[in-house]
JSON list of C-alpha atoms in Angstrom, two decimals:
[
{"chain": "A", "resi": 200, "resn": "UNK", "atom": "CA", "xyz": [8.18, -45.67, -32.64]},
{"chain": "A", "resi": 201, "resn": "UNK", "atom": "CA", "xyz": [11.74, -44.96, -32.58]},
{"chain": "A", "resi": 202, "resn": "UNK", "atom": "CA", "xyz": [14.15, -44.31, -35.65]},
{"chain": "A", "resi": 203, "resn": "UNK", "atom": "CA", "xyz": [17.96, -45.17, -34.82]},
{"chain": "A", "resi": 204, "resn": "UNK", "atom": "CA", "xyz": [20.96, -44.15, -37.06]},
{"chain": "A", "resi": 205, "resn": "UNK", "atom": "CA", "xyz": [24.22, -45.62, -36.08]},
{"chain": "A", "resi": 206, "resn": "UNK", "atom": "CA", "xyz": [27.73, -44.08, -36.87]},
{"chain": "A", "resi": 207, "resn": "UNK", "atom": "CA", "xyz": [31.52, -43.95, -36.36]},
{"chain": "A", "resi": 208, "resn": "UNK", "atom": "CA", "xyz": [32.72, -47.87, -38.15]},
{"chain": "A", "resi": 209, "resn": "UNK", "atom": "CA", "xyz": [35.42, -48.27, -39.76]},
{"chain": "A", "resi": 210, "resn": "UNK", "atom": "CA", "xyz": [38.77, -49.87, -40.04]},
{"chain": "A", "resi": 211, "resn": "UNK", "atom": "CA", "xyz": [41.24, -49.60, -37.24]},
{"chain": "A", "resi": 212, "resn": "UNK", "atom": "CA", "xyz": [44.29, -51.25, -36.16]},
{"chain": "A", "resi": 213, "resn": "UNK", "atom": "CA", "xyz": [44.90, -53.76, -33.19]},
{"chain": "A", "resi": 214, "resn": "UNK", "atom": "CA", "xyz": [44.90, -52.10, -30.14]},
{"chain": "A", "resi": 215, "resn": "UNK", "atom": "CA", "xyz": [43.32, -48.93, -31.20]},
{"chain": "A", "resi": 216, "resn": "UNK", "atom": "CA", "xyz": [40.27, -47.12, -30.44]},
{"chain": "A", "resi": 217, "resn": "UNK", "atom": "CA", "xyz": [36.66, -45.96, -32.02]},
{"chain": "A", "resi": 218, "resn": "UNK", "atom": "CA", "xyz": [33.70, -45.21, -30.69]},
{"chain": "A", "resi": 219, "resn": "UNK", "atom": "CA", "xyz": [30.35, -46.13, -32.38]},
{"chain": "A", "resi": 220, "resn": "UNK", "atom": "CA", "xyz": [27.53, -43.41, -31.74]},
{"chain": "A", "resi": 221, "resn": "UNK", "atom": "CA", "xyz": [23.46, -43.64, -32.16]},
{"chain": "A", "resi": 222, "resn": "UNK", "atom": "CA", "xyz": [21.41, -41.20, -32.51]},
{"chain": "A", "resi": 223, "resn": "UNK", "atom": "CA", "xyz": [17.18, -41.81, -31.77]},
{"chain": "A", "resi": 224, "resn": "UNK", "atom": "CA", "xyz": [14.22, -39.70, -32.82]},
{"chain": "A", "resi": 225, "resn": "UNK", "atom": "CA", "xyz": [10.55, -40.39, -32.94]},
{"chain": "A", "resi": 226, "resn": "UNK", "atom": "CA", "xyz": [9.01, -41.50, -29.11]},
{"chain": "A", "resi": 227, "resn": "UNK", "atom": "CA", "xyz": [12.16, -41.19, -27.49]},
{"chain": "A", "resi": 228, "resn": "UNK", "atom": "CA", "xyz": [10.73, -40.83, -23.86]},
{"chain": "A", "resi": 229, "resn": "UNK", "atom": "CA", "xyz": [9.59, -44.01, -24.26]},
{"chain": "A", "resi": 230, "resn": "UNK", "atom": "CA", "xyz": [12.17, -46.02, -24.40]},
{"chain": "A", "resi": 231, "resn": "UNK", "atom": "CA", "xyz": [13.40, -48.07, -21.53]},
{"chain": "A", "resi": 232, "resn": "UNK", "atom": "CA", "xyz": [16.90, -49.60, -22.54]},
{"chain": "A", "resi": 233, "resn": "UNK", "atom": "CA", "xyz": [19.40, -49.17, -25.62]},
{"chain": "A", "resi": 234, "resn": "UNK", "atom": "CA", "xyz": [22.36, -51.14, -26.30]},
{"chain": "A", "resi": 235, "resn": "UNK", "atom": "CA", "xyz": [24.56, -52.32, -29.05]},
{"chain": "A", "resi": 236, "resn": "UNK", "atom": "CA", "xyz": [24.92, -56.11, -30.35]},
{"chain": "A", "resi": 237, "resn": "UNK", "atom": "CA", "xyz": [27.40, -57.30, -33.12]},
{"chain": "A", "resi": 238, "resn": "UNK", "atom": "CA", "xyz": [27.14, -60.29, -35.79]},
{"chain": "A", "resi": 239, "resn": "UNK", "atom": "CA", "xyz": [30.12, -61.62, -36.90]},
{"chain": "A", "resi": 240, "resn": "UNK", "atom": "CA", "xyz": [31.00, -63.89, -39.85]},
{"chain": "A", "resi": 241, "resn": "UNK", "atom": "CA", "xyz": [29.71, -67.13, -39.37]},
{"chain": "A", "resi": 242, "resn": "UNK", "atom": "CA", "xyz": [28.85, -66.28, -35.28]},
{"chain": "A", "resi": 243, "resn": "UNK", "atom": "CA", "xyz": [25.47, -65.46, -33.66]},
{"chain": "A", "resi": 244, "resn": "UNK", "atom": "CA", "xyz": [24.33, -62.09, -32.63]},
{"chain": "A", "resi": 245, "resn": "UNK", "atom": "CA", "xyz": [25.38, -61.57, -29.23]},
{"chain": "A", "resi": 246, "resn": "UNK", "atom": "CA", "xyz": [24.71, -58.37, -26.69]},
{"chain": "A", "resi": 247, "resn": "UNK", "atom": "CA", "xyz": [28.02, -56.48, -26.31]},
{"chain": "A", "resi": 248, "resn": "UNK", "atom": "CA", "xyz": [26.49, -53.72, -23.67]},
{"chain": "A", "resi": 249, "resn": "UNK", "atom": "CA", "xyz": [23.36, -52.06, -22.52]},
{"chain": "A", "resi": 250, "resn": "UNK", "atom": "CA", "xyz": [22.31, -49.11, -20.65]},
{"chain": "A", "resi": 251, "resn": "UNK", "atom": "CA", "xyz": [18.89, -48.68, -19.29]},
{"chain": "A", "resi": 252, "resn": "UNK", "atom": "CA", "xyz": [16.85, -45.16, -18.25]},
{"chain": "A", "resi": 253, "resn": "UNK", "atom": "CA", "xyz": [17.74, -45.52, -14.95]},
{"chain": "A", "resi": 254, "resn": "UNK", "atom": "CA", "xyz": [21.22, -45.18, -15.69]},
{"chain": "A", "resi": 255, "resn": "UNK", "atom": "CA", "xyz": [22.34, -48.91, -15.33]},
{"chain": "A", "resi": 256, "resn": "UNK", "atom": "CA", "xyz": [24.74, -50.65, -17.66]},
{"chain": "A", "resi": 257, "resn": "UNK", "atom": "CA", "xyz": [26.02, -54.61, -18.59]},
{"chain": "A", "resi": 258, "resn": "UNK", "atom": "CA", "xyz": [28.74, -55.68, -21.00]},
{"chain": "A", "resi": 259, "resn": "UNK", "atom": "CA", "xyz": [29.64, -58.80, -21.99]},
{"chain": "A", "resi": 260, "resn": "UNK", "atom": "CA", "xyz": [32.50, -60.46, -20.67]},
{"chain": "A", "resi": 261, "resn": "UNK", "atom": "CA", "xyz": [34.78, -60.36, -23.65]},
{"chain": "A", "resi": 262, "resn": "UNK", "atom": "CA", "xyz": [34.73, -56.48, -23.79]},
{"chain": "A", "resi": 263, "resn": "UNK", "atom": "CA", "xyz": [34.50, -55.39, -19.60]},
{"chain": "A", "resi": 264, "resn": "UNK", "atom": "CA", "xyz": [37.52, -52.75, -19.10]},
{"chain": "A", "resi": 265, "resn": "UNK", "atom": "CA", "xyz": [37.68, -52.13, -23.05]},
{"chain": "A", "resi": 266, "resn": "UNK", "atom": "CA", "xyz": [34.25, -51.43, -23.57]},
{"chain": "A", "resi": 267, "resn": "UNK", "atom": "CA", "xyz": [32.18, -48.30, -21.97]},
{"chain": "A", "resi": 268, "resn": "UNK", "atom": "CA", "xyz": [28.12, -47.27, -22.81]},
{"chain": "A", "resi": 269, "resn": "UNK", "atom": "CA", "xyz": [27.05, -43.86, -22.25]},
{"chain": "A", "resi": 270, "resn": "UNK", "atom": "CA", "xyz": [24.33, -41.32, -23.64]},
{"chain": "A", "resi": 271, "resn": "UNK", "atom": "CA", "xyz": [23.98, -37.86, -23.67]},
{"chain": "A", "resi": 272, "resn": "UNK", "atom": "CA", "xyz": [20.37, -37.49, -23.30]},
{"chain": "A", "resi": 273, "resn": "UNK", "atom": "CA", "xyz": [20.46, -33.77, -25.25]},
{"chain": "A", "resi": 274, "resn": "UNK", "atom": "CA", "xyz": [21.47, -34.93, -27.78]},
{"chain": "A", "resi": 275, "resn": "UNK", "atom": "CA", "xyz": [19.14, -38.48, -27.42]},
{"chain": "A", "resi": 276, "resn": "UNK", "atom": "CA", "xyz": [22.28, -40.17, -28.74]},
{"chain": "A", "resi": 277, "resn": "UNK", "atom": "CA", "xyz": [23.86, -43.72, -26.62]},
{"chain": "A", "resi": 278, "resn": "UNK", "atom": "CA", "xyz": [27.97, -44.28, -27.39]},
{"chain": "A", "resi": 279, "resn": "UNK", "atom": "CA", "xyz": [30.02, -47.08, -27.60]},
{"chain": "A", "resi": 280, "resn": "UNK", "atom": "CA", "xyz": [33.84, -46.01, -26.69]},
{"chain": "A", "resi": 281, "resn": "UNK", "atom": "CA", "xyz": [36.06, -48.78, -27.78]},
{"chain": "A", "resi": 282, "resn": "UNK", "atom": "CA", "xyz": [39.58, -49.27, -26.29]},
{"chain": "A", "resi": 283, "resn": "UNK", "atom": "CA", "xyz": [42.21, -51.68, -27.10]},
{"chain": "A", "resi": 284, "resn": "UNK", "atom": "CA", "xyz": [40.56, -53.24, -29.92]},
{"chain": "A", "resi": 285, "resn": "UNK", "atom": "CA", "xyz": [41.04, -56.82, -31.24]},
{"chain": "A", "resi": 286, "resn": "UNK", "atom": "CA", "xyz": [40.91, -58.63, -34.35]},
{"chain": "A", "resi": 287, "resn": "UNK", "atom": "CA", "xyz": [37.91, -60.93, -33.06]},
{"chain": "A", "resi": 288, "resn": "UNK", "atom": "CA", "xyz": [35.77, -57.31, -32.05]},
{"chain": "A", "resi": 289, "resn": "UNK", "atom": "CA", "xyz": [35.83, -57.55, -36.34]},
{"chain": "A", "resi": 290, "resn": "UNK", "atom": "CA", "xyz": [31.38, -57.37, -37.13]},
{"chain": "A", "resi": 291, "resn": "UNK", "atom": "CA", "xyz": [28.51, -55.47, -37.88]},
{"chain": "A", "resi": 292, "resn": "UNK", "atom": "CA", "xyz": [27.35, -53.61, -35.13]},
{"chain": "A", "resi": 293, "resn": "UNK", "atom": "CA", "xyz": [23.88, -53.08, -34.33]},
{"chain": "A", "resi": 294, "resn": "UNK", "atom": "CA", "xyz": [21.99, -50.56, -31.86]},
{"chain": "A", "resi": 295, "resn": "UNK", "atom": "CA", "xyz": [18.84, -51.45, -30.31]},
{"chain": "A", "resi": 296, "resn": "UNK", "atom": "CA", "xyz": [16.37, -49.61, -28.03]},
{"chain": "A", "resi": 297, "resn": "UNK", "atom": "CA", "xyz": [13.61, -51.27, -26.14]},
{"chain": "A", "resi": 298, "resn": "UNK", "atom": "CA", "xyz": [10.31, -49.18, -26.13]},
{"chain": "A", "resi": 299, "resn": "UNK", "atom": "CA", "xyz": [7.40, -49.33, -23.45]},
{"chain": "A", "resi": 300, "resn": "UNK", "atom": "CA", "xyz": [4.48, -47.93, -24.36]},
{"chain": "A", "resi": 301, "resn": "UNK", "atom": "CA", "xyz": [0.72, -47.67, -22.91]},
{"chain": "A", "resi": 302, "resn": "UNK", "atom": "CA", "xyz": [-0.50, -50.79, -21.62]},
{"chain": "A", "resi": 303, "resn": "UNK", "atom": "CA", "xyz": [2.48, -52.88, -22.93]},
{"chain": "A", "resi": 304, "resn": "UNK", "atom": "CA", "xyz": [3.73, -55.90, -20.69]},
{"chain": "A", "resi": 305, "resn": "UNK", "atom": "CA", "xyz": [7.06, -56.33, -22.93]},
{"chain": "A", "resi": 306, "resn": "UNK", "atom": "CA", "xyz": [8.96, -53.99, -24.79]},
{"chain": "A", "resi": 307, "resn": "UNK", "atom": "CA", "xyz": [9.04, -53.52, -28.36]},
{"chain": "A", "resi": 308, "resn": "UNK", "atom": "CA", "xyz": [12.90, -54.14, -29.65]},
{"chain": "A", "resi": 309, "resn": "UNK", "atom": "CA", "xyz": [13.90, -51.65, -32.73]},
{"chain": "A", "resi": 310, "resn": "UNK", "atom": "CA", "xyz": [16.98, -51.56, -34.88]},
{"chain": "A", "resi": 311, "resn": "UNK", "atom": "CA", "xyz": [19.90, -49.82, -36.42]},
{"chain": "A", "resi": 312, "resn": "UNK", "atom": "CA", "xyz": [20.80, -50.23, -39.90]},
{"chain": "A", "resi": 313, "resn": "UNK", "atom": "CA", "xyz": [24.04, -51.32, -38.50]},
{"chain": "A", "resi": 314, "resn": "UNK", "atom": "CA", "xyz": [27.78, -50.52, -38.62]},
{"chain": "A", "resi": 315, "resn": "UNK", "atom": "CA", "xyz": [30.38, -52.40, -39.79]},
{"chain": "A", "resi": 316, "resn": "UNK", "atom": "CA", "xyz": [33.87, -52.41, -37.53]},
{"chain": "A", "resi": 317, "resn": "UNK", "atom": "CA", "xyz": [36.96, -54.03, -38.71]},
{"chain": "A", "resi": 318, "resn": "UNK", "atom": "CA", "xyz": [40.00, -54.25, -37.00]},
{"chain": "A", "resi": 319, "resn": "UNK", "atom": "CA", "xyz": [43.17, -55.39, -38.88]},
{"chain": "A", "resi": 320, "resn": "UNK", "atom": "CA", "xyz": [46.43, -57.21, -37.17]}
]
């Protein structure tokens, strides 16, 4: 089991930058993949990047070359560094981490309280 605290929302202009951080604890060297998704007023949760154990990494097309995923595996913390922000990057942010355990054939998908980012124009 795995315990994620997200931090670093807030309100930022157009065109500025944050970066969203989350910090695991509990069976950390268990888990497989973490990433971050985002839920927007009235829009579906959609992935916005991932980064697995091995190192590799996907973003979604509306954020590649704004958007960057790292970790710092000390610290057992993932980042999301956000350039050039938009008005439409305005939602909740989530982190997730996907967990592989014993005999398990699929992982087991835990969340982040969540982290709301608003950017103004």
């Amino acid at each position: 089991q795995v315990q994620l605290v997200e931090s670093g929302g807030g309100l930022v202009q157009a065109g500025g930058s944050l970066r969203l951080s989350c910090a695991a604890s509990g069976s950390i060297f268990s888990i497989k993949a973490m990433g971050w998704y985002r839920q927007a007023p009235g829009k579906q949760l959609e992935l916005v990047a991932a980064i697995t154990s091995g190192g590799s990494t996907n973003y979604a097309d509306s954020v590649k070359g704004r958007f960057t995923i790292s970790r710092d595996n000390a610290k057992n913390t993932v980042y999301l560094q956000m350039n050039s922000l938009k008005p439409e990057d305005t939602a909740i942010y989530h982190c997730a981490a996907d967990l592989l355990v014993g005999l398990m054939v699929q992982p087991t998908r835990y969340w982040g309280q969540g982290t709301q980012v608003t950017v103004s124009s």
